[in-house]
Short mmCIF file of C-alpha atoms and ligand atoms in Angstrom, two decimals:
data_model
loop_
_atom_site.label_atom_id
_atom_site.label_comp_id
_atom_site.label_asym_id
_atom_site.label_seq_id
_atom_site.Cartn_x
_atom_site.Cartn_y
_atom_site.Cartn_z
CA MET A 1 -16.38 -5.42 -30.37
CA LYS A 2 -13.88 -5.76 -33.29
CA ILE A 3 -10.82 -3.01 -34.19
CA THR A 4 -11.59 -1.02 -36.16
CA ASP A 5 -8.68 1.99 -36.40
CA VAL A 6 -5.99 2.27 -35.28
CA LYS A 7 -3.94 5.73 -35.01
CA ILE A 8 -0.07 6.23 -34.37
CA PHE A 9 1.36 9.20 -32.33
CA VAL A 10 4.44 11.16 -31.86
CA CYS A 11 5.34 13.68 -29.54
CA SER A 12 7.74 15.75 -27.48
CA PRO A 13 6.46 17.44 -24.60
CA GLY A 14 9.37 18.03 -23.39
CA ARG A 15 11.05 14.37 -24.79
CA ASN A 16 9.65 12.23 -26.93
CA PHE A 17 6.99 9.58 -26.74
CA VAL A 18 5.28 7.48 -28.81
CA THR A 19 1.71 6.96 -28.38
CA VAL A 20 -0.89 3.51 -30.23
CA LYS A 21 -4.77 4.53 -29.35
CA ILE A 22 -7.04 1.66 -30.80
CA TYR A 23 -11.02 2.04 -31.84
CA THR A 24 -13.52 -0.62 -31.71
CA ASP A 25 -17.36 -0.15 -32.43
CA GLN A 26 -18.61 0.28 -30.16
CA GLY A 27 -16.90 3.60 -29.64
CA LEU A 28 -14.80 2.39 -26.78
CA THR A 29 -11.56 4.07 -27.66
CA GLY A 30 -8.46 2.53 -25.74
CA ILE A 31 -4.33 3.79 -25.42
CA GLY A 32 -0.88 2.54 -25.24
CA ASP A 33 2.89 3.44 -25.27
CA ALA A 34 5.62 2.32 -27.82
CA THR A 35 8.00 4.51 -26.58
CA LEU A 36 12.55 3.40 -27.42
CA ASN A 37 14.40 6.52 -26.71
CA GLY A 38 16.28 7.71 -29.58
CA ARG A 39 14.83 5.29 -32.23
CA GLU A 40 11.74 6.43 -31.93
CA LYS A 41 9.67 6.53 -35.72
CA ALA A 42 11.70 2.75 -35.71
CA VAL A 43 8.53 2.09 -33.84
CA VAL A 44 6.75 4.14 -35.80
CA ALA A 45 7.11 2.32 -39.10
CA TYR A 46 7.18 -0.88 -37.69
CA LEU A 47 3.59 -0.32 -35.80
CA GLU A 48 1.92 1.80 -38.95
CA ASP A 49 3.63 -0.80 -41.90
CA HIS A 50 3.16 -3.78 -40.91
CA LEU A 51 1.00 -4.31 -37.74
CA VAL A 52 -1.55 -1.88 -38.28
CA PRO A 53 -3.01 -3.30 -40.92
CA LEU A 54 -2.71 -6.72 -39.02
CA LEU A 55 -5.31 -5.32 -36.43
CA ILE A 56 -8.14 -3.83 -38.26
CA GLY A 57 -11.27 -5.45 -37.97
CA ARG A 58 -9.24 -8.11 -34.72
CA ASP A 59 -11.99 -8.74 -32.06
CA ALA A 60 -10.57 -6.04 -29.59
CA ALA A 61 -11.58 -8.98 -26.68
CA ARG A 62 -8.53 -11.15 -28.19
CA ILE A 63 -5.80 -10.02 -26.37
CA GLU A 64 -4.16 -12.98 -25.55
CA ASP A 65 -4.51 -13.86 -29.31
CA THR A 66 -3.67 -10.71 -30.43
CA TRP A 67 -0.17 -10.83 -28.43
CA GLN A 68 1.16 -14.48 -30.21
CA TYR A 69 -0.71 -13.13 -33.50
CA LEU A 70 1.88 -10.52 -33.19
CA TYR A 71 4.62 -12.37 -31.80
CA ARG A 72 4.69 -15.88 -33.17
CA GLY A 73 3.16 -14.84 -36.14
CA ALA A 74 6.24 -12.19 -37.44
CA TYR A 75 8.30 -15.60 -38.07
CA TRP A 76 11.24 -12.42 -36.75
CA ARG A 77 11.18 -12.00 -32.46
CA ARG A 78 11.89 -10.16 -30.20
CA GLY A 79 14.09 -7.23 -30.37
CA PRO A 80 13.48 -3.55 -28.84
CA VAL A 81 11.61 -2.02 -32.60
CA THR A 82 9.39 -4.71 -32.01
CA MET A 83 8.30 -5.66 -28.39
CA ALA A 84 8.42 -1.72 -28.09
CA ALA A 85 5.86 -1.82 -30.62
CA ILE A 86 4.03 -4.78 -29.54
CA ALA A 87 3.70 -3.32 -26.47
CA GLY A 88 1.56 -0.32 -27.21
CA ILE A 89 -1.52 -2.34 -28.85
CA ASP A 90 -1.30 -5.24 -26.07
CA MET A 91 -1.71 -2.10 -23.35
CA ALA A 92 -4.55 0.00 -25.53
CA LEU A 93 -6.37 -3.56 -25.16
CA TRP A 94 -5.83 -4.02 -21.85
CA ASP A 95 -7.18 -0.31 -21.35
CA ILE A 96 -10.36 -0.91 -23.00
CA LYS A 97 -11.13 -4.43 -21.89
CA ALA A 98 -10.48 -2.48 -18.35
CA LYS A 99 -12.97 -0.40 -19.38
CA ALA A 100 -15.49 -2.42 -21.15
CA ALA A 101 -15.70 -4.43 -17.97
CA GLY A 102 -16.29 -0.77 -16.29
CA MET A 103 -12.76 -1.05 -13.15
CA PRO A 104 -9.72 -0.48 -12.93
CA LEU A 105 -7.32 -2.68 -14.18
CA TYR A 106 -5.13 -4.40 -11.67
CA GLU A 107 -8.80 -5.69 -10.54
CA LEU A 108 -8.71 -7.54 -13.91
CA LEU A 109 -5.25 -8.72 -13.45
CA GLY A 110 -6.48 -10.22 -9.91
CA GLY A 111 -7.13 -7.41 -7.56
CA ALA A 112 -5.16 -5.35 -5.25
CA SER A 113 -2.39 -7.63 -3.01
CA ARG A 114 -1.11 -3.85 -1.01
CA ASP A 115 -2.29 -0.32 -0.21
CA ARG A 116 0.27 1.59 -1.05
CA LEU A 117 4.12 1.18 -3.83
CA MET A 118 6.66 2.10 -2.78
CA CYS A 119 8.96 4.41 -5.02
CA TYR A 120 12.14 5.69 -5.60
CA GLY A 121 13.42 9.22 -6.73
CA HIS A 122 16.35 9.81 -8.15
CA ALA A 123 19.24 11.94 -6.10
CA GLN A 124 22.37 13.76 -8.23
CA GLY A 125 25.62 16.08 -7.33
CA GLY A 126 28.18 17.09 -9.41
CA ASP A 127 29.94 16.25 -6.77
CA ILE A 128 29.83 13.74 -3.23
CA ALA A 129 28.62 17.28 -1.05
CA GLU A 130 25.47 18.38 -4.32
CA ALA A 131 24.44 14.04 -3.76
CA VAL A 132 24.23 14.35 -0.38
CA GLU A 133 22.06 17.26 -0.64
CA SER A 134 19.88 16.33 -3.71
CA VAL A 135 18.93 12.92 -0.92
CA GLY A 136 18.31 14.89 2.50
CA ALA A 137 16.08 16.82 -0.51
CA LEU A 138 13.93 13.47 -1.47
CA ILE A 139 14.11 12.11 1.61
CA ASP A 140 12.15 16.05 2.68
CA GLU A 141 9.94 15.42 0.15
CA GLY A 142 9.01 11.92 1.48
CA TYR A 143 10.76 9.45 -0.51
CA ARG A 144 11.73 6.59 1.32
CA ALA A 145 13.99 5.42 -1.33
CA VAL A 146 16.42 6.75 -3.35
CA ARG A 147 18.94 6.50 -6.28
CA VAL A 148 21.97 7.85 -5.91
CA GLN A 149 24.41 8.96 -8.45
CA SER A 150 27.23 10.96 -8.53
CA GLY A 151 30.20 13.37 -10.36
CA ILE A 152 33.54 10.85 -10.11
CA PRO A 153 36.61 12.97 -9.37
CA GLY A 154 38.25 13.33 -12.41
CA LEU A 155 36.62 12.97 -14.84
CA PRO A 156 33.64 15.31 -16.41
CA PRO A 157 29.68 14.83 -15.39
CA VAL A 158 29.07 11.19 -16.11
CA TYR A 159 26.26 9.95 -15.87
CA GLY A 160 22.93 10.12 -13.86
CA ALA A 161 24.72 13.16 -11.79
CA ASP A 162 23.54 15.55 -13.98
CA GLY A 163 20.21 16.13 -14.89
CA THR A 164 20.87 15.77 -18.80
CA SER A 165 22.06 12.20 -17.93
CA THR A 166 19.70 11.35 -16.30
CA ASN A 167 17.11 12.57 -18.78
CA GLY A 168 18.75 11.30 -21.48
CA ALA A 169 18.13 13.53 -24.36
CA ALA A 170 21.13 15.31 -26.24
CA GLU A 171 20.01 19.05 -27.20
CA ASN A 172 21.78 19.14 -30.66
CA ALA A 173 21.47 16.69 -33.43
CA LEU A 174 24.11 14.43 -32.89
CA PRO A 175 24.48 12.72 -29.01
CA ARG A 176 26.47 13.85 -26.54
CA GLU A 177 30.19 11.63 -25.63
CA GLU A 178 30.85 11.05 -21.74
CA LEU A 179 34.21 9.86 -20.78
CA TRP A 180 34.73 7.05 -18.22
CA SER A 181 36.64 5.45 -16.17
CA THR A 182 36.95 2.52 -14.17
CA SER A 183 39.12 3.00 -11.24
CA LYS A 184 38.09 6.03 -10.41
CA TYR A 185 34.57 4.98 -10.50
CA LEU A 186 35.21 1.99 -8.13
CA ARG A 187 37.88 4.45 -5.62
CA HIS A 188 35.03 6.85 -5.64
CA ALA A 189 32.02 4.44 -4.89
CA PRO A 190 32.37 3.42 -1.97
CA LYS A 191 32.83 6.74 -1.09
CA LEU A 192 29.47 8.38 -2.25
CA PHE A 193 27.45 5.83 -0.03
CA GLU A 194 29.11 6.21 3.28
CA ALA A 195 29.02 10.11 2.56
CA VAL A 196 25.60 9.02 2.43
CA ARG A 197 24.89 6.80 5.47
CA GLU A 198 26.43 9.73 7.43
CA ALA A 199 24.10 11.57 6.59
CA HIS A 200 21.25 10.79 6.52
CA GLY A 201 21.29 7.36 8.87
CA TRP A 202 19.35 3.92 7.43
CA ASP A 203 16.11 4.77 7.59
CA VAL A 204 16.34 5.44 4.11
CA GLU A 205 16.45 3.02 1.16
CA LEU A 206 19.35 3.20 -0.79
CA LEU A 207 19.47 2.58 -5.06
CA HIS A 208 23.09 2.63 -6.92
CA ASP A 209 23.01 2.76 -11.25
CA VAL A 210 26.54 1.53 -12.75
CA HIS A 211 24.45 1.83 -15.92
CA HIS A 212 25.94 -1.87 -17.15
CA ARG A 213 30.16 -0.42 -17.70
CA LEU A 214 31.80 -2.87 -15.41
CA THR A 215 33.04 -6.30 -15.48
CA PRO A 216 31.87 -8.75 -13.51
CA ILE A 217 34.78 -9.84 -11.37
CA GLU A 218 34.00 -5.87 -11.05
CA ALA A 219 31.52 -5.85 -10.11
CA ALA A 220 31.52 -7.81 -7.15
CA ARG A 221 34.35 -6.34 -6.14
CA LEU A 222 32.25 -2.88 -5.88
CA GLY A 223 29.24 -4.89 -4.36
CA LYS A 224 31.30 -5.89 -1.17
CA ASP A 225 33.10 -2.62 -0.99
CA LEU A 226 29.26 -1.18 -0.82
CA GLU A 227 28.28 -3.96 1.67
CA PRO A 228 28.59 -1.96 4.50
CA TYR A 229 26.01 0.66 2.99
CA ARG A 230 23.33 -1.85 3.28
CA LEU A 231 22.05 -0.71 -0.90
CA PHE A 232 18.26 -2.15 -1.36
CA TRP A 233 20.26 -2.69 -4.78
CA LEU A 234 22.84 -2.67 -7.30
CA GLU A 235 21.95 -1.93 -10.36
CA ASP A 236 22.95 -2.81 -14.23
CA ALA A 237 26.64 -3.90 -12.91
CA VAL A 238 27.55 -5.25 -16.49
CA ALA A 239 25.91 -5.44 -19.75
CA ALA A 240 23.28 -7.92 -19.26
CA GLU A 241 23.56 -10.16 -22.69
CA HIS A 242 26.03 -13.21 -21.01
CA GLN A 243 24.00 -14.40 -17.93
CA GLU A 244 26.38 -16.14 -17.15
CA GLY A 245 28.85 -13.62 -16.06
CA PHE A 246 25.72 -12.75 -12.78
CA ARG A 247 27.07 -16.29 -10.94
CA LEU A 248 30.76 -14.31 -10.39
CA ILE A 249 29.10 -10.93 -9.24
CA ARG A 250 26.14 -13.44 -6.78
CA ASN A 251 29.48 -15.81 -5.75
CA HIS A 252 30.75 -13.03 -3.99
CA THR A 253 28.62 -10.25 -2.80
CA THR A 254 25.62 -9.77 -0.48
CA THR A 255 24.41 -6.69 -1.82
CA PRO A 256 20.84 -7.29 -4.00
CA ILE A 257 20.90 -7.78 -7.27
CA ALA A 258 19.06 -5.57 -10.17
CA VAL A 259 18.90 -6.18 -14.05
CA GLY A 260 16.89 -6.20 -16.02
CA GLU A 261 15.95 -2.51 -18.03
CA VAL A 262 16.40 -3.42 -21.36
CA PHE A 263 15.76 -6.62 -21.62
CA ASN A 264 12.83 -7.59 -24.15
CA THR A 265 11.36 -11.03 -23.64
CA ILE A 266 11.42 -13.31 -20.99
CA TRP A 267 14.58 -15.68 -22.32
CA ASP A 268 16.58 -12.22 -21.98
CA ALA A 269 16.03 -13.48 -17.91
CA ARG A 270 15.23 -16.82 -18.16
CA LEU A 271 18.87 -17.32 -16.37
CA LEU A 272 19.59 -15.45 -14.62
CA ILE A 273 16.04 -16.05 -12.75
CA GLU A 274 15.97 -19.35 -12.57
CA GLU A 275 19.70 -19.57 -10.78
CA GLN A 276 18.66 -16.61 -8.87
CA LEU A 277 21.61 -14.59 -9.26
CA ILE A 278 19.29 -11.38 -9.17
CA ASP A 279 16.82 -9.84 -7.00
CA TYR A 280 14.47 -7.51 -8.63
CA ILE A 281 13.89 -7.46 -12.91
CA ARG A 282 13.57 -4.21 -13.20
CA MET A 283 11.59 -5.58 -16.83
CA THR A 284 8.88 -2.48 -18.09
CA SER A 285 6.08 -3.16 -19.61
CA VAL A 286 6.96 -0.95 -23.17
CA HIS A 287 10.35 -2.48 -23.37
CA ALA A 288 9.18 -5.74 -22.38
CA GLY A 289 6.26 -6.14 -24.99
CA GLY A 290 3.13 -4.67 -23.10
CA ILE A 291 1.14 -6.47 -20.05
CA THR A 292 1.08 -9.75 -21.33
CA PRO A 293 4.68 -10.47 -21.47
CA MET A 294 5.25 -8.87 -17.95
CA ARG A 295 2.84 -11.37 -15.69
CA ARG A 296 4.07 -14.02 -17.23
CA ILE A 297 7.57 -13.01 -16.46
CA ALA A 298 6.39 -11.97 -13.05
CA ASP A 299 5.13 -14.92 -11.81
CA PHE A 300 7.99 -17.18 -13.40
CA ALA A 301 9.92 -14.34 -11.45
CA GLY A 302 7.72 -15.53 -8.14
CA LEU A 303 8.78 -18.33 -8.42
CA HIS A 304 12.23 -17.83 -7.81
CA ASN A 305 11.95 -14.84 -5.11
CA VAL A 306 12.93 -12.66 -7.10
CA ARG A 307 10.72 -9.36 -7.18
CA THR A 308 10.01 -6.53 -9.40
CA GLY A 309 11.59 -2.92 -9.67
CA ALA A 310 9.93 -1.79 -13.25
CA HIS A 311 11.95 0.64 -15.29
CA GLY A 312 10.36 3.82 -14.61
CA ALA A 313 12.18 6.94 -16.29
CA MET A 314 10.71 10.03 -17.53
CA ASP A 315 10.74 8.65 -20.90
CA MET A 316 8.20 6.36 -20.67
CA SER A 317 5.08 8.05 -20.97
CA PRO A 318 2.61 8.13 -18.07
CA ILE A 319 0.38 5.44 -20.41
CA CYS A 320 3.32 2.44 -18.98
CA LEU A 321 4.31 4.48 -15.79
CA ALA A 322 0.36 4.03 -14.86
CA SER A 323 0.90 0.67 -16.70
CA ASN A 324 3.71 -0.65 -13.97
CA ILE A 325 1.60 1.21 -11.48
CA HIS A 326 -1.18 -1.03 -11.92
CA LEU A 327 0.76 -4.56 -12.31
CA GLY A 328 2.65 -3.23 -9.41
CA PHE A 329 -0.94 -2.73 -7.27
CA TRP A 330 -1.68 -6.34 -8.60
CA VAL A 331 1.59 -8.55 -8.34
CA PRO A 332 2.70 -10.37 -5.25
CA ASN A 333 6.06 -10.64 -5.40
CA PHE A 334 6.34 -6.67 -6.18
CA GLY A 335 9.46 -5.25 -5.09
CA ILE A 336 9.33 -1.03 -5.77
CA GLN A 337 8.89 0.82 -8.54
CA GLU A 338 10.78 3.72 -10.24
CA TYR A 339 9.81 7.03 -10.38
CA SER A 340 11.57 10.38 -11.63
CA GLY A 341 8.58 12.56 -12.48
CA TYR A 342 7.30 13.74 -15.28
CA SER A 343 7.30 17.65 -17.03
CA GLU A 344 4.54 19.71 -16.92
CA GLU A 345 3.70 19.97 -20.83
CA THR A 346 3.85 16.10 -20.85
CA LEU A 347 1.45 15.16 -17.75
CA GLU A 348 -1.25 18.48 -19.43
CA VAL A 349 -0.64 16.04 -22.54
CA PHE A 350 -0.82 12.62 -20.66
CA PRO A 351 -3.65 13.99 -17.79
CA GLY A 352 -3.72 10.63 -15.44
CA THR A 353 -5.65 9.54 -12.74
CA TRP A 354 -2.35 7.81 -10.50
CA SER A 355 -0.89 9.44 -8.08
CA MET A 356 1.75 9.55 -5.89
CA ALA A 357 2.55 10.73 -1.95
CA ASP A 358 5.13 10.45 0.58
CA GLY A 359 7.76 8.53 -1.29
CA HIS A 360 4.59 5.98 -2.53
CA LEU A 361 2.93 5.56 -5.98
CA TYR A 362 -1.78 4.53 -6.68
CA PRO A 363 -3.44 4.30 -9.40
CA GLY A 364 -6.59 5.65 -10.66
CA HIS A 365 -9.79 3.77 -9.09
CA GLY A 366 -11.66 4.57 -12.27
CA PRO A 367 -11.95 2.45 -15.12
CA GLY A 368 -9.21 1.11 -17.87
CA HIS A 369 -5.21 2.85 -17.06
CA GLY A 370 -6.47 5.97 -16.40
CA VAL A 371 -4.71 7.96 -18.74
CA GLU A 372 -5.69 9.70 -21.26
CA PHE A 373 -3.75 11.14 -24.02
CA ASP A 374 -4.84 15.37 -25.16
CA GLU A 375 -4.61 15.00 -29.11
CA ASP A 376 -5.05 18.69 -30.16
CA LEU A 377 -2.70 19.90 -27.30
CA ALA A 378 0.27 16.85 -28.46
CA GLU A 379 -0.11 18.34 -31.68
CA ARG A 380 2.07 21.41 -31.19
CA TYR A 381 4.48 19.09 -30.03
CA PRO A 382 5.94 18.15 -33.09
CA PHE A 383 9.01 14.91 -32.53
CA GLU A 384 12.44 16.29 -32.75
CA ARG A 385 15.68 14.00 -32.81
CA SER A 386 17.33 12.99 -30.63
CA TYR A 387 19.84 10.67 -28.96
CA LEU A 388 21.17 9.19 -26.21
CA PRO A 389 24.85 10.89 -25.51
CA VAL A 390 27.38 7.44 -25.65
CA ASN A 391 30.24 6.75 -24.36
CA ARG A 392 34.16 6.09 -24.65
CA LEU A 393 36.92 5.78 -22.41
CA GLU A 394 39.78 8.00 -21.81
CA ASP A 395 42.02 6.74 -24.24
CA GLY A 396 38.87 7.55 -26.77
CA THR A 397 37.62 3.59 -26.96
CA LEU A 398 33.18 3.28 -27.42
CA TRP A 399 32.68 1.99 -24.01
CA HIS A 400 28.87 1.40 -22.59
CA TRP A 401 26.74 4.09 -21.87
O1 EZ4 B 501 19.28 5.27 -19.28
O2 EZ4 B 501 15.79 5.50 -19.26
O3 EZ4 B 501 16.85 3.37 -14.39
N1 EZ4 B 501 16.87 4.38 -15.72
C1 EZ4 B 501 17.94 4.55 -16.26
C2 EZ4 B 501 17.45 5.39 -16.92
C3 EZ4 B 501 18.00 5.34 -18.81
C4 EZ4 B 501 17.11 5.68 -19.97
C5 EZ4 B 501 17.41 5.09 -20.88
O4 EZ4 B 501 16.53 5.77 -21.78
O5 EZ4 B 501 18.58 3.63 -16.36
O6 EZ4 B 501 18.23 6.80 -17.43
CO1 CO B 502 18.87 2.17 -15.07
#
């Protein structure tokens, strides 16, 4: 089965998505997600100018060889643009292979290891009272696990504490600027979780995202302070370029640690996994280079008692979510799947067979990954340049967002 054409689509049904569609001489097509929030066009150029010409005439069945060809063959390896581009192609090829086999993708990966995937939703509030209420609303909807973020007294809205910063997109052409104070945050966060446990008890799993803003010793103290509230995980407590920093966190706290939504390859997580410095690896199909490397990362993690918890914010298209659901249905060391839902417009452009009910996700059982792409409808939502916010300390220093 030969690849005859590859098309790249950019659309913005609520937010920007990059979609790869691969055509074959047997009439089968497959689609993949190549979205890189805030730098979408760089991936489009990488694909159109450099990868698409390499694919025409190749055997669509040779997924592994194509992945190696694009990764090793580039000489310049890794990085978010490269890996998102490769991911879009890889997902589309797995979609084609599963359609050709007449099987849902999870069957090709090894078959179902469970009946359903626990997912977590996002609770947020301007203050503790609002956040507590937001957790209650999600529990009422059936969620068993909830990420909780709230505004910090003395600071304007912070990451994840209002809808806009969770969604990431700035409405204007330039990035929104936010303010951060580590000391105010560290005093506030334990109070937030104390209030949530008091209001909602202990049956719900609670998660929290620090968004890379602490140093290792600060993260260690936060982990200790949160131990009484038994978090499911503490996410992205520090920027993870410096993997050794996690040793310090690990030595000081029993709060489970999750990291990895910005990782691109297994090398970004090697030390973290080998030394069991983390409990959950957050890598996701689109930013890790596709389904092919996600399997290897998941198996490597499994050897070291690390479970999966794939990034599933709404800036990755439903194709990425569906790929993660199929992977999660198979992977023996599944932990949890992030789920933040999609706008109606997004779901109309990317109709799919996956579903969510009572706090759990289910894959479609038809051939492929089960997500389609409505090209005509997508044309009604042209690309809109948008940036993630940036963050500054109170003295003006640029900080991690
Ligand atoms: O900021 O997806 O856990 N989820 C997150 C997200 C990320 C965005 C970046 O594009 O941290 O909200
Ligand atoms: Co995160």
